[in-house]
Amino acid sequence: MTMKRRRAVFIAACLLPGLLLFALFKIYPTVQVFHKSFYQWNGIGDKPVFIGLDNFVEMFQDDTFLLALRNTGFLMLIVPIVTIAIALINASILTRSKLKEKSLYRTVFFFPSILSFVVIAILWSFIYHPTIGFLNSGLEFIGLGEYAMSWLGDQRTVLWALAVTLIWQAAGYYMVMYMAGIDGISPDFYEAASLDGATRLQQFMYITVPMLWEIIRITIIFSINGVLSISFVVVSIMTAGGPDRHSEVALTYLYAQAFTNSNFGYAMAMALFIFVISMLLAFLSNRMTGKEAN
Amino acid sequence: MASIPGAFKPAKRSAGAIIGIWLLRLFLIAQAVIVLYPLIWNVLASLKTNQEVLESPWTLPSSLQWGNFVAAFTSARMGDYMLNSVLVVILSMAILLVAAVPTAYVLGRMRFFGRGFLTNLYMAGLFIGGVYIVVPLFIMMNELGMLDNRFWLSAVYAGGILPFSVYLLTGFMKAIPHDYEEAAMIDGCGYFGTLFRIIMPMARPGITTVIIFAFFDFWNEYVLASTLIASDAKKTIPVGLSNLMQIQKFATDWGSLFAGLVIVLVPTVFIYVLLQKRLTQGMMMGGVKG
């Protein structure tokens, strides 16, 4: 009996610190997001007023929010596809070829994924800088000076410029994941394929990609979620949503609504909406890629 | 090489292979340059005068401007920010380990009512990123008087990475054979003794992996730090840097900004080079194979 009690006390003591942290800094705020998104709440001292679904209705009449949503959608579409493609190609080159220095490439390519987003955002602001940036001066150097432009200041290029930054940041991370996966594929498959005369490209398309499909599916979801949160830091430092809101993303707009305009209820409704959308996207991509594999 | 006559068939084939390898190599080197050049440029720019930074991004500094680093530490307060960052990383790590290791142990190795539910609850926590809940977190911490406080910021960090850490550590805990605990119990080692003296040393690879991931997460975090800390004296390095960036946009005194960036990069590079292998291995365990 005392043994049993001692065991119960031990279990409780082990779980308590974690549960306290988790409840206070994760569960409670999450519950608040769900709850307060149905309230109008304009500032710390203000009393929240229940307004039902009004926040959600307002969202779809808010042009800036819709633009931010479109920009986010653009990044969520382009960045994962290109990142995963580059990562897959590099991973299969590094695992399937006999280059002596391949571990060096792995070390270098993975490096951006441990850098602070702030550092990355500042560095890339200077790459794109209209006067001192080395993208423009590089273009001039190779005689394409006429294409030099203010990459972050032009609404036609700003999202692409941000997308490149996000891809630069993440490609090495997924590459390492795929390399682990490829290491797990039996070399017999490749041997048999090359005996049958399959080219490297065919081996990539018909062995590597199908065998990695489960990992690819997971990384698509990782990448979609990653874009959502990293774009927040990158946009707030590199463009602040400019020019003229053309690089505003959902989370920067939400943040500004909360902390600049004190529209707490509205901001939480947006958070809930974006959360649900990203969950739906994850579910959808899972369903789509799952069918393709069958 | 291509002009070798057809009589040397094997040589010709290997010439093709060599060209292929060099094409691949060129492709990889080009990418390596794209990854590394911004960082090299940053180091060079941190040693240049303003004038040189403005002139060309390709030249070497004519003389090394160590004064930029002095300015970064003094007028730009990088030293203070760095101390804050170190403090927050240490605090967060301590809180995280106190919370995560026992939780993972109990969830991974003991059977009790509610275990499945708790495991799923932590799993669900994996999907709730900091940016979604930053608004209610700010309001709650304001009400509880927890804002502008490095300890509570650390607690938020620890809570943020807790689900991932529990998830990763539980896997490690499950892999330890049960015989060890039974033997320890028979030897009169209590529950806590077993955890600290038997299990923790055995789970060390897992704990190290968690520490490495948590380090990068804490050291680089920006959104929460910029929201939950208000006074300049308590800011961490990423926030300090982004402030510096906003100021330098108008002041165009680039030197100390670039020096500041280098100051942030150095510990990251150092730890990365030291732990690179374990990091990529850990990523495979935590990220994919579970």
Coordinates of C-alpha atoms in Angstrom, one line a residue:
Chain A
M1 CA 0.0 0.0 0.0
T2 CA 2.7 2.5 0.9
M3 CA 4.7 1.2 -2.1
K4 CA 1.7 2.1 -4.3
R5 CA 1.4 5.5 -2.7
R6 CA 5.1 6.2 -3.1
R7 CA 4.7 5.3 -6.7
A8 CA 1.8 7.7 -7.2
V9 CA 3.6 10.5 -5.5
F10 CA 6.6 9.9 -7.7
I11 CA 4.5 10.0 -10.9
A12 CA 2.8 13.2 -9.8
A13 CA 6.0 14.9 -8.8
C14 CA 7.5 14.0 -12.2
L15 CA 4.5 15.2 -14.2
L16 CA 3.8 18.4 -12.2
P17 CA 6.6 20.8 -13.5
G18 CA 5.9 20.0 -17.1
L19 CA 2.2 20.2 -16.7
L20 CA 2.4 23.6 -15.0
L21 CA 4.5 25.0 -17.8
F22 CA 2.4 23.4 -20.5
A23 CA -0.9 24.5 -19.0
L24 CA 0.1 28.1 -18.3
F25 CA 2.1 28.9 -21.5
K26 CA 0.5 26.7 -24.1
I27 CA -3.0 25.3 -23.2
Y28 CA -4.4 28.4 -21.5
P29 CA -3.4 30.8 -24.3
T30 CA -4.7 28.4 -26.9
V31 CA -8.1 28.1 -25.1
Q32 CA -8.1 31.9 -25.0
V33 CA -7.6 32.2 -28.7
F34 CA -10.6 30.0 -29.3
H35 CA -12.7 31.8 -26.7
K36 CA -11.9 35.4 -27.3
S37 CA -12.1 35.2 -31.1
F38 CA -15.9 35.6 -30.5
Y39 CA -15.4 38.9 -28.6
Q40 CA -14.8 42.5 -29.4
W41 CA -11.9 43.5 -27.2
N42 CA -10.1 46.7 -27.8
G43 CA -7.3 47.0 -25.4
I44 CA -6.0 45.8 -22.0
G45 CA -8.4 47.9 -19.9
D46 CA -11.4 47.2 -22.1
K47 CA -14.0 44.7 -21.2
P48 CA -14.5 42.0 -23.9
V49 CA -18.0 42.0 -25.4
F50 CA -19.4 38.9 -27.0
I51 CA -20.1 39.6 -30.7
G52 CA -20.5 36.0 -32.1
L53 CA -19.1 35.5 -35.5
D54 CA -18.7 39.2 -36.3
N55 CA -14.9 39.1 -36.2
F56 CA -14.9 36.3 -38.8
V57 CA -17.3 38.2 -41.0
E58 CA -15.2 41.3 -40.8
M59 CA -12.1 39.4 -41.9
F60 CA -13.6 38.7 -45.3
Q61 CA -14.4 42.3 -45.8
D62 CA -11.0 43.4 -44.8
D63 CA -9.0 44.0 -48.0
T64 CA -5.7 44.0 -46.2
F65 CA -6.4 40.7 -44.5
L66 CA -7.4 39.2 -47.8
L67 CA -4.2 40.5 -49.5
A68 CA -2.1 39.2 -46.6
L69 CA -3.9 35.8 -47.0
R70 CA -3.1 35.8 -50.7
N71 CA 0.6 36.6 -50.1
T72 CA 0.8 33.9 -47.4
G73 CA -0.8 31.4 -49.8
F74 CA 1.7 32.3 -52.5
L75 CA 4.6 31.7 -50.2
M76 CA 3.0 28.5 -48.8
L77 CA 2.7 27.2 -52.4
I78 CA 6.1 28.2 -53.9
V79 CA 8.4 27.8 -51.0
P80 CA 7.6 24.2 -50.0
I81 CA 7.7 23.0 -53.6
V82 CA 11.0 24.6 -54.5
T83 CA 12.6 23.8 -51.2
I84 CA 11.7 20.2 -51.3
A85 CA 12.7 19.8 -54.9
I86 CA 16.2 21.3 -54.3
A87 CA 16.5 19.3 -51.1
L88 CA 15.7 16.0 -52.8
I89 CA 18.1 16.6 -55.7
N90 CA 20.9 17.6 -53.4
A91 CA 20.2 14.7 -51.1
S92 CA 20.3 12.1 -53.9
I93 CA 23.4 13.6 -55.4
L94 CA 25.2 13.6 -52.0
T95 CA 24.2 10.0 -51.1
R96 CA 24.4 8.4 -54.6
S97 CA 27.6 9.9 -56.0
K98 CA 31.1 9.1 -54.9
L99 CA 32.4 12.6 -54.3
K100 CA 35.1 12.6 -51.7
E101 CA 34.1 16.0 -50.2
K102 CA 30.4 15.2 -49.9
S103 CA 30.2 15.5 -46.1
L104 CA 31.6 19.1 -46.5
Y105 CA 28.6 20.0 -48.8
R106 CA 26.3 18.5 -46.2
T107 CA 27.8 20.6 -43.5
V108 CA 27.6 23.8 -45.6
F109 CA 24.1 23.3 -46.9
F110 CA 22.7 22.5 -43.5
F111 CA 24.2 25.6 -41.9
P112 CA 21.5 28.2 -42.7
S113 CA 18.9 26.2 -40.9
I114 CA 20.5 26.8 -37.5
L115 CA 21.0 30.5 -38.1
S116 CA 18.8 33.0 -36.4
F117 CA 15.9 34.2 -38.6
V118 CA 16.8 37.7 -37.6
V119 CA 20.4 37.3 -38.9
I120 CA 19.1 35.7 -42.1
A121 CA 16.6 38.5 -42.6
I122 CA 19.2 41.2 -42.0
L123 CA 21.7 39.6 -44.3
W124 CA 19.2 39.2 -47.1
S125 CA 18.1 42.8 -46.7
F126 CA 21.6 43.7 -47.7
I127 CA 21.8 41.2 -50.6
Y128 CA 18.7 42.9 -52.1
H129 CA 19.8 46.4 -51.0
P130 CA 19.3 48.7 -54.1
T131 CA 22.7 50.6 -53.7
I132 CA 25.1 48.5 -51.6
G133 CA 23.5 45.1 -52.2
F134 CA 25.5 42.5 -54.0
L135 CA 22.7 41.2 -56.1
N136 CA 22.5 44.4 -58.1
S137 CA 26.3 44.9 -58.2
G138 CA 26.6 41.3 -59.3
L139 CA 24.2 41.9 -62.1
E140 CA 26.2 44.9 -63.2
F141 CA 29.4 42.9 -63.0
I142 CA 28.1 40.3 -65.5
G143 CA 26.7 43.1 -67.7
L144 CA 23.1 42.8 -66.7
G145 CA 23.0 46.1 -65.0
E146 CA 19.7 47.0 -66.6
Y147 CA 18.0 44.4 -64.5
A148 CA 19.2 45.9 -61.3
M149 CA 16.3 47.0 -59.2
S150 CA 15.0 47.6 -55.7
W151 CA 14.0 44.0 -55.2
L152 CA 12.2 44.5 -51.9
G153 CA 10.8 47.9 -52.9
D154 CA 8.9 46.7 -56.0
Q155 CA 5.6 45.0 -55.5
R156 CA 6.3 42.7 -58.5
T157 CA 9.4 41.2 -57.0
V158 CA 9.0 41.5 -53.3
L159 CA 7.3 38.2 -52.7
W160 CA 9.7 36.3 -54.9
A161 CA 12.6 37.9 -53.1
L162 CA 11.2 36.7 -49.8
A163 CA 10.5 33.3 -51.2
V164 CA 14.2 32.9 -52.2
T165 CA 15.3 33.9 -48.7
L166 CA 12.9 31.3 -47.2
I167 CA 14.2 28.6 -49.6
W168 CA 17.8 29.5 -48.8
Q169 CA 17.0 29.0 -45.1
A170 CA 15.3 25.7 -45.3
A171 CA 16.6 23.6 -48.2
G172 CA 19.6 22.2 -46.3
Y173 CA 17.3 21.1 -43.4
Y174 CA 15.1 18.9 -45.5
M175 CA 18.1 17.7 -47.5
V176 CA 19.5 16.1 -44.3
M177 CA 16.2 14.5 -43.6
Y178 CA 16.1 13.0 -47.1
M179 CA 19.7 11.8 -46.8
A180 CA 18.7 9.8 -43.8
G181 CA 15.8 8.3 -45.7
I182 CA 18.0 7.5 -48.7
D183 CA 20.5 5.8 -46.5
G184 CA 17.7 3.5 -45.4
I185 CA 16.9 2.4 -49.0
S186 CA 18.6 -0.9 -49.8
P187 CA 21.5 -0.5 -52.3
D188 CA 20.2 -3.6 -54.1
F189 CA 17.4 -1.6 -55.7
Y190 CA 19.9 0.8 -57.3
E191 CA 22.2 -2.1 -58.3
A192 CA 19.4 -4.0 -59.9
A193 CA 18.2 -0.8 -61.7
S194 CA 21.6 0.0 -63.1
L195 CA 22.1 -3.6 -64.3
D196 CA 18.8 -3.1 -66.2
G197 CA 20.2 0.0 -67.7
A198 CA 18.2 2.6 -65.8
T199 CA 19.8 6.1 -65.9
R200 CA 20.5 8.1 -62.8
L201 CA 17.5 10.2 -63.5
Q202 CA 15.3 7.2 -63.8
Q203 CA 16.7 5.8 -60.6
F204 CA 15.8 9.1 -58.9
M205 CA 12.3 9.1 -60.3
Y206 CA 11.4 5.5 -59.8
I207 CA 13.4 4.4 -56.8
T208 CA 14.4 7.4 -54.6
V209 CA 11.2 9.5 -54.8
P210 CA 8.7 6.6 -54.3
M211 CA 10.8 5.1 -51.5
L212 CA 11.0 8.4 -49.7
W213 CA 7.4 9.3 -50.3
E214 CA 6.3 8.9 -46.7
I215 CA 9.1 11.3 -45.5
I216 CA 8.3 13.7 -48.3
R217 CA 4.7 13.8 -47.2
I218 CA 5.7 14.7 -43.7
T219 CA 8.1 17.4 -44.8
I220 CA 5.5 19.0 -47.0
I221 CA 3.5 19.6 -43.8
F222 CA 6.6 20.7 -41.9
S223 CA 7.5 23.1 -44.6
I224 CA 4.0 24.7 -44.9
N225 CA 4.0 25.3 -41.2
G226 CA 7.5 26.6 -41.3
V227 CA 6.7 29.1 -44.0
L228 CA 3.9 30.4 -41.9
S229 CA 6.0 31.2 -38.9
I230 CA 9.3 32.1 -40.5
S231 CA 7.6 34.5 -42.9
F232 CA 6.5 36.5 -39.9
V233 CA 10.1 37.3 -38.8
V234 CA 11.4 37.7 -42.3
V235 CA 8.7 40.1 -43.4
S236 CA 8.7 42.2 -40.2
I237 CA 12.5 42.7 -40.5
M238 CA 13.0 42.9 -44.3
T239 CA 9.9 44.8 -45.6
A240 CA 7.5 45.5 -42.7
G241 CA 4.8 44.5 -45.1
G242 CA 5.7 47.0 -47.7
P243 CA 5.7 48.2 -50.4
D244 CA 2.1 49.3 -49.8
R245 CA 1.2 46.0 -48.0
H246 CA 2.3 43.9 -50.9
S247 CA 4.4 41.6 -48.7
E248 CA 2.0 41.7 -45.7
V249 CA 1.5 38.1 -44.5
A250 CA -1.3 36.8 -42.3
L251 CA 0.7 36.7 -39.1
T252 CA 2.3 40.1 -39.5
Y253 CA -1.1 41.6 -40.1
L254 CA -2.5 39.8 -37.1
Y255 CA 0.4 41.0 -34.9
A256 CA -0.1 44.6 -36.1
Q257 CA -3.9 44.4 -35.4
A258 CA -3.1 43.3 -31.8
F259 CA -0.2 45.4 -30.8
T260 CA -0.6 48.5 -32.9
N261 CA -4.4 48.8 -33.1
S262 CA -5.2 46.9 -29.9
N263 CA -7.8 44.8 -31.7
F264 CA -7.2 41.8 -29.5
G265 CA -10.5 40.0 -30.3
Y266 CA -10.0 40.5 -34.0
A267 CA -6.4 39.4 -33.9
M268 CA -7.3 36.2 -32.1
A269 CA -10.1 35.4 -34.6
M270 CA -7.4 35.7 -37.3
A271 CA -5.1 33.5 -35.4
L272 CA -7.8 30.9 -35.1
F273 CA -8.7 31.2 -38.7
I274 CA -5.0 30.8 -39.8
F275 CA -4.5 27.9 -37.5
V276 CA -7.6 26.1 -38.9
I277 CA -6.5 26.8 -42.4
S278 CA -3.0 25.5 -41.9
M279 CA -4.4 22.3 -40.3
L280 CA -6.7 21.9 -43.2
L281 CA -3.8 22.4 -45.6
A282 CA -1.8 19.8 -43.8
F283 CA -4.8 17.4 -43.9
L284 CA -5.4 18.1 -47.6
S285 CA -1.8 17.7 -48.7
N286 CA -1.7 14.4 -46.7
R287 CA -4.8 13.2 -48.5
M288 CA -3.6 14.3 -51.9
T289 CA -0.1 12.9 -51.6
G290 CA -1.5 9.7 -50.1
K291 CA -3.7 9.0 -53.1
E292 CA -0.9 9.6 -55.5
A293 CA 1.2 7.0 -53.8
N294 CA -1.5 4.3 -54.3
Chain B
M1 CA 40.2 14.9 -72.6
A2 CA 37.4 14.6 -75.2
S3 CA 39.9 14.3 -78.0
I4 CA 41.2 10.9 -76.9
P5 CA 40.8 8.5 -79.8
G6 CA 38.1 5.8 -79.8
A7 CA 40.7 3.0 -79.5
F8 CA 41.0 3.7 -75.8
K9 CA 37.5 2.7 -75.0
P10 CA 37.8 2.3 -71.2
A11 CA 39.7 5.5 -70.9
K12 CA 37.0 7.3 -72.8
R13 CA 34.2 6.0 -70.6
S14 CA 36.1 7.2 -67.5
A15 CA 36.6 10.6 -69.2
G16 CA 32.9 10.9 -69.5
A17 CA 32.5 9.9 -65.9
I18 CA 35.1 12.5 -64.8
I19 CA 33.3 15.2 -66.7
G20 CA 30.0 14.1 -65.1
I21 CA 31.6 14.2 -61.6
W22 CA 33.0 17.7 -62.3
L23 CA 29.6 18.9 -63.5
L24 CA 28.0 17.7 -60.3
R25 CA 30.8 19.2 -58.3
L26 CA 30.4 22.5 -60.1
F27 CA 26.6 22.4 -59.3
L28 CA 27.3 21.7 -55.7
I29 CA 30.1 24.3 -55.4
A30 CA 27.8 27.0 -56.9
Q31 CA 25.3 26.2 -54.2
A32 CA 27.9 26.2 -51.5
V33 CA 29.0 29.7 -52.7
I34 CA 25.3 30.9 -52.6
V35 CA 25.1 29.6 -49.0
L36 CA 28.5 30.9 -47.8
Y37 CA 29.0 34.1 -49.6
P38 CA 26.5 36.2 -47.6
L39 CA 28.2 35.1 -44.5
I40 CA 31.7 35.8 -45.8
W41 CA 30.5 39.2 -47.0
N42 CA 29.1 39.9 -43.6
V43 CA 32.5 39.1 -41.9
L44 CA 34.3 41.3 -44.5
A45 CA 31.8 44.2 -44.1
S46 CA 32.1 44.1 -40.3
L47 CA 35.8 45.0 -40.8
K48 CA 35.2 47.8 -43.3
T49 CA 34.6 51.5 -43.0
N50 CA 31.2 52.8 -44.0
Q51 CA 32.7 54.3 -47.1
E52 CA 34.0 50.9 -48.2
V53 CA 30.7 49.2 -47.5
L54 CA 29.0 51.6 -49.8
E55 CA 31.5 51.4 -52.5
S56 CA 31.5 47.7 -53.4
P57 CA 30.5 44.4 -51.9
W58 CA 33.3 42.6 -53.6
T59 CA 36.4 44.3 -52.3
L60 CA 38.5 43.4 -49.2
P61 CA 38.7 46.0 -46.4
S62 CA 41.8 48.2 -46.9
S63 CA 42.5 48.1 -43.2
L64 CA 40.8 46.1 -40.5
Q65 CA 38.3 48.3 -38.6
W66 CA 38.2 46.5 -35.2
G67 CA 36.6 49.7 -34.0
N68 CA 33.3 48.4 -35.4
F69 CA 33.3 45.6 -32.8
V70 CA 34.2 48.1 -30.1
A71 CA 31.3 50.3 -31.2
A72 CA 29.0 47.2 -31.3
F73 CA 29.8 46.4 -27.7
T74 CA 29.7 49.9 -26.4
S75 CA 27.4 52.3 -28.2
A76 CA 25.2 49.5 -29.6
R77 CA 25.1 47.6 -26.3
M78 CA 25.8 44.2 -27.9
G79 CA 27.6 43.1 -24.8
D80 CA 24.5 43.6 -22.7
Y81 CA 22.3 41.9 -25.2
M82 CA 24.7 39.0 -25.3
L83 CA 24.7 38.6 -21.5
N84 CA 20.9 38.7 -21.5
S85 CA 20.8 36.0 -24.2
V86 CA 23.2 33.8 -22.3
L87 CA 21.2 34.3 -19.1
V88 CA 17.9 33.4 -20.9
V89 CA 19.4 30.4 -22.6
I90 CA 20.8 29.0 -19.3
L91 CA 17.5 29.7 -17.4
S92 CA 15.3 28.2 -20.1
M93 CA 17.5 25.1 -20.4
A94 CA 17.4 24.5 -16.6
I95 CA 13.6 24.9 -16.6
L96 CA 13.2 22.7 -19.7
L97 CA 15.3 19.9 -18.3
V98 CA 13.6 19.9 -14.9
A99 CA 10.2 19.7 -16.7
A100 CA 11.0 17.5 -19.7
V101 CA 13.2 14.7 -18.3
P102 CA 10.9 13.4 -15.5
T103 CA 7.8 13.8 -17.7
A104 CA 9.4 11.8 -20.5
Y105 CA 10.5 9.2 -18.0
V106 CA 7.1 8.7 -16.5
L107 CA 5.3 8.8 -19.9
G108 CA 7.8 6.5 -21.5
R109 CA 8.3 3.8 -18.9
M110 CA 5.5 3.7 -16.3
R111 CA 1.9 2.6 -16.7
F112 CA -0.7 4.7 -14.9
F113 CA -4.2 6.1 -15.5
G114 CA -4.2 9.0 -18.0
R115 CA -0.9 8.2 -19.6
G116 CA -2.3 7.9 -23.1
F117 CA -4.3 11.1 -22.7
L118 CA -1.2 13.1 -21.5
T119 CA 0.9 11.7 -24.3
N120 CA -1.6 12.8 -26.8
L121 CA -2.0 16.2 -25.2
Y122 CA 1.8 16.8 -25.5
M123 CA 1.6 15.6 -29.1
A124 CA -1.1 18.1 -29.9
G125 CA 1.1 20.8 -28.4
L126 CA 3.6 20.1 -31.2
F127 CA 1.2 21.9 -33.6
I128 CA 0.7 25.1 -31.6
G129 CA 3.4 27.5 -32.7
G130 CA 4.4 30.6 -30.6
V131 CA 3.1 33.1 -33.2
Y132 CA -0.5 31.9 -32.9
I133 CA -0.7 32.4 -29.1
V134 CA 1.5 35.4 -28.7
V135 CA -1.5 37.8 -28.2
P136 CA -3.2 35.9 -25.4
L137 CA 0.2 35.1 -23.9
F138 CA 1.0 38.8 -23.8
I139 CA -2.3 39.6 -22.2
M140 CA -2.1 36.9 -19.6
M141 CA 1.4 37.7 -18.6
N142 CA 0.5 41.4 -18.4
E143 CA -2.3 40.5 -15.9
L144 CA 0.1 38.3 -13.9
G145 CA 2.9 40.9 -13.9
M146 CA 5.2 38.6 -15.8
L147 CA 6.1 41.0 -18.6
D148 CA 9.6 42.4 -19.1
N149 CA 11.0 39.7 -16.9
R150 CA 13.8 37.4 -18.2
F151 CA 12.8 34.5 -15.9
W152 CA 9.3 34.4 -17.2
L153 CA 10.5 34.8 -20.8
S154 CA 12.7 31.7 -20.1
A155 CA 9.7 29.8 -18.7
V156 CA 7.7 30.6 -21.9
Y157 CA 10.6 29.3 -24.0
A158 CA 10.9 26.1 -22.0
G159 CA 7.1 25.6 -22.3
G160 CA 7.3 26.3 -26.0
I161 CA 9.8 23.5 -26.8
L162 CA 8.5 21.2 -24.1
P163 CA 6.2 19.1 -26.3
F164 CA 9.0 18.5 -28.8
S165 CA 11.4 17.6 -26.0
V166 CA 9.0 15.2 -24.3
Y167 CA 8.2 13.6 -27.7
L168 CA 11.9 13.1 -28.5
L169 CA 12.9 12.0 -25.0
T170 CA 10.1 9.5 -24.5
G171 CA 11.4 7.6 -27.5
F172 CA 14.8 7.4 -25.9
M173 CA 13.4 6.4 -22.5
K174 CA 11.4 3.5 -24.1
A175 CA 14.5 2.1 -25.6
I176 CA 16.2 1.5 -22.2
P177 CA 15.8 -2.1 -21.0
H178 CA 13.6 -2.6 -18.0
D179 CA 16.1 -4.8 -16.2
Y180 CA 18.1 -1.8 -15.0
E181 CA 15.2 -0.4 -13.0
E182 CA 14.3 -3.7 -11.5
A183 CA 17.9 -4.3 -10.4
A184 CA 18.1 -0.7 -8.9
M185 CA 14.8 -1.2 -7.1
I186 CA 16.0 -4.5 -5.6
D187 CA 19.2 -2.8 -4.5
G188 CA 17.0 -0.3 -2.5
C189 CA 17.3 2.6 -4.9
G190 CA 14.0 4.6 -4.6
Y191 CA 12.1 6.0 -7.5
F192 CA 13.9 9.3 -7.5
G193 CA 17.3 7.5 -7.1
T194 CA 16.5 5.3 -10.0
L195 CA 15.6 8.3 -12.2
F196 CA 18.7 10.3 -11.3
R197 CA 21.3 7.7 -10.9
I198 CA 20.3 5.0 -13.4
I199 CA 18.0 6.4 -16.1
M200 CA 19.5 9.9 -16.6
P201 CA 23.0 8.7 -17.4
M202 CA 21.5 6.1 -19.8
A203 CA 19.3 8.6 -21.6
R204 CA 22.2 11.0 -22.0
P205 CA 22.3 10.9 -25.8
G206 CA 18.7 11.9 -25.9
I207 CA 19.1 14.6 -23.4
T208 CA 22.1 16.0 -25.3
T209 CA 20.1 16.0 -28.5
V210 CA 17.3 18.0 -26.7
I211 CA 19.8 20.4 -25.3
I212 CA 21.3 21.1 -28.8
F213 CA 18.0 21.7 -30.4
A214 CA 16.8 23.8 -27.5
F215 CA 20.0 25.9 -27.6
F216 CA 19.5 27.0 -31.2
D217 CA 15.8 27.6 -30.5
F218 CA 16.5 29.8 -27.4
W219 CA 19.5 31.6 -28.8
N220 CA 17.7 32.6 -32.0
E221 CA 14.2 33.3 -30.8
Y222 CA 12.8 36.6 -31.8
V223 CA 9.0 36.9 -31.8
L224 CA 8.3 36.3 -28.1
A225 CA 11.4 38.1 -27.0
S226 CA 10.4 41.2 -28.9
T227 CA 6.9 41.1 -27.5
L228 CA 7.4 40.1 -23.9
I229 CA 10.4 42.2 -23.1
A230 CA 10.1 46.0 -23.2
S231 CA 13.1 47.6 -21.5
D232 CA 16.3 48.0 -23.6
A233 CA 18.5 46.7 -20.7
K234 CA 16.8 43.2 -20.8
K235 CA 16.7 42.6 -24.5
T236 CA 18.2 39.5 -26.1
I237 CA 20.6 39.6 -29.1
P238 CA 18.1 38.9 -31.9
V239 CA 15.8 41.8 -30.7
G240 CA 18.8 44.1 -30.1
L241 CA 20.0 43.3 -33.7
S242 CA 16.7 44.0 -35.3
N243 CA 16.5 47.4 -33.4
L244 CA 20.0 48.2 -34.5
M245 CA 18.9 47.4 -38.1
Q246 CA 16.0 49.8 -37.9
I247 CA 18.2 52.6 -36.5
Q248 CA 21.0 52.0 -39.1
K249 CA 18.6 52.2 -41.9
F250 CA 18.6 56.0 -41.3
A251 CA 21.9 56.5 -39.7
T252 CA 23.8 54.4 -42.3
D253 CA 26.5 53.5 -39.8
W254 CA 26.7 49.9 -41.0
G255 CA 29.9 48.9 -39.3
S256 CA 28.6 48.1 -35.9
L257 CA 25.5 46.4 -37.3
F258 CA 27.7 44.0 -39.2
A259 CA 29.9 43.5 -36.3
G260 CA 26.8 42.8 -34.2
L261 CA 25.8 40.1 -36.7
V262 CA 29.2 38.5 -36.5
I263 CA 29.0 38.5 -32.7
V264 CA 25.8 36.5 -33.0
L265 CA 27.2 34.2 -35.6
V266 CA 30.4 33.2 -33.8
P267 CA 28.8 31.1 -31.0
T268 CA 26.4 29.5 -33.5
V269 CA 29.2 28.5 -35.9
F270 CA 31.4 27.3 -33.0
I271 CA 28.7 25.1 -31.6
Y272 CA 27.6 23.9 -35.0
V273 CA 31.1 22.8 -36.0
L274 CA 31.5 21.1 -32.7
L275 CA 28.2 19.3 -32.7
Q276 CA 27.4 19.1 -36.3
K277 CA 27.2 15.3 -36.5
R278 CA 25.1 14.8 -33.5
L279 CA 22.7 17.6 -34.6
T280 CA 22.0 16.0 -38.0
Q281 CA 21.6 12.6 -36.4
G282 CA 19.3 14.0 -33.8
M283 CA 17.2 15.7 -36.4
M284 CA 16.7 12.4 -38.2
M285 CA 15.6 10.8 -35.0
G286 CA 13.3 13.5 -33.8
G287 CA 12.0 14.6 -37.2
V288 CA 11.3 11.5 -39.1
K289 CA 11.9 8.2 -37.5
G290 CA 10.5 9.1 -34.1

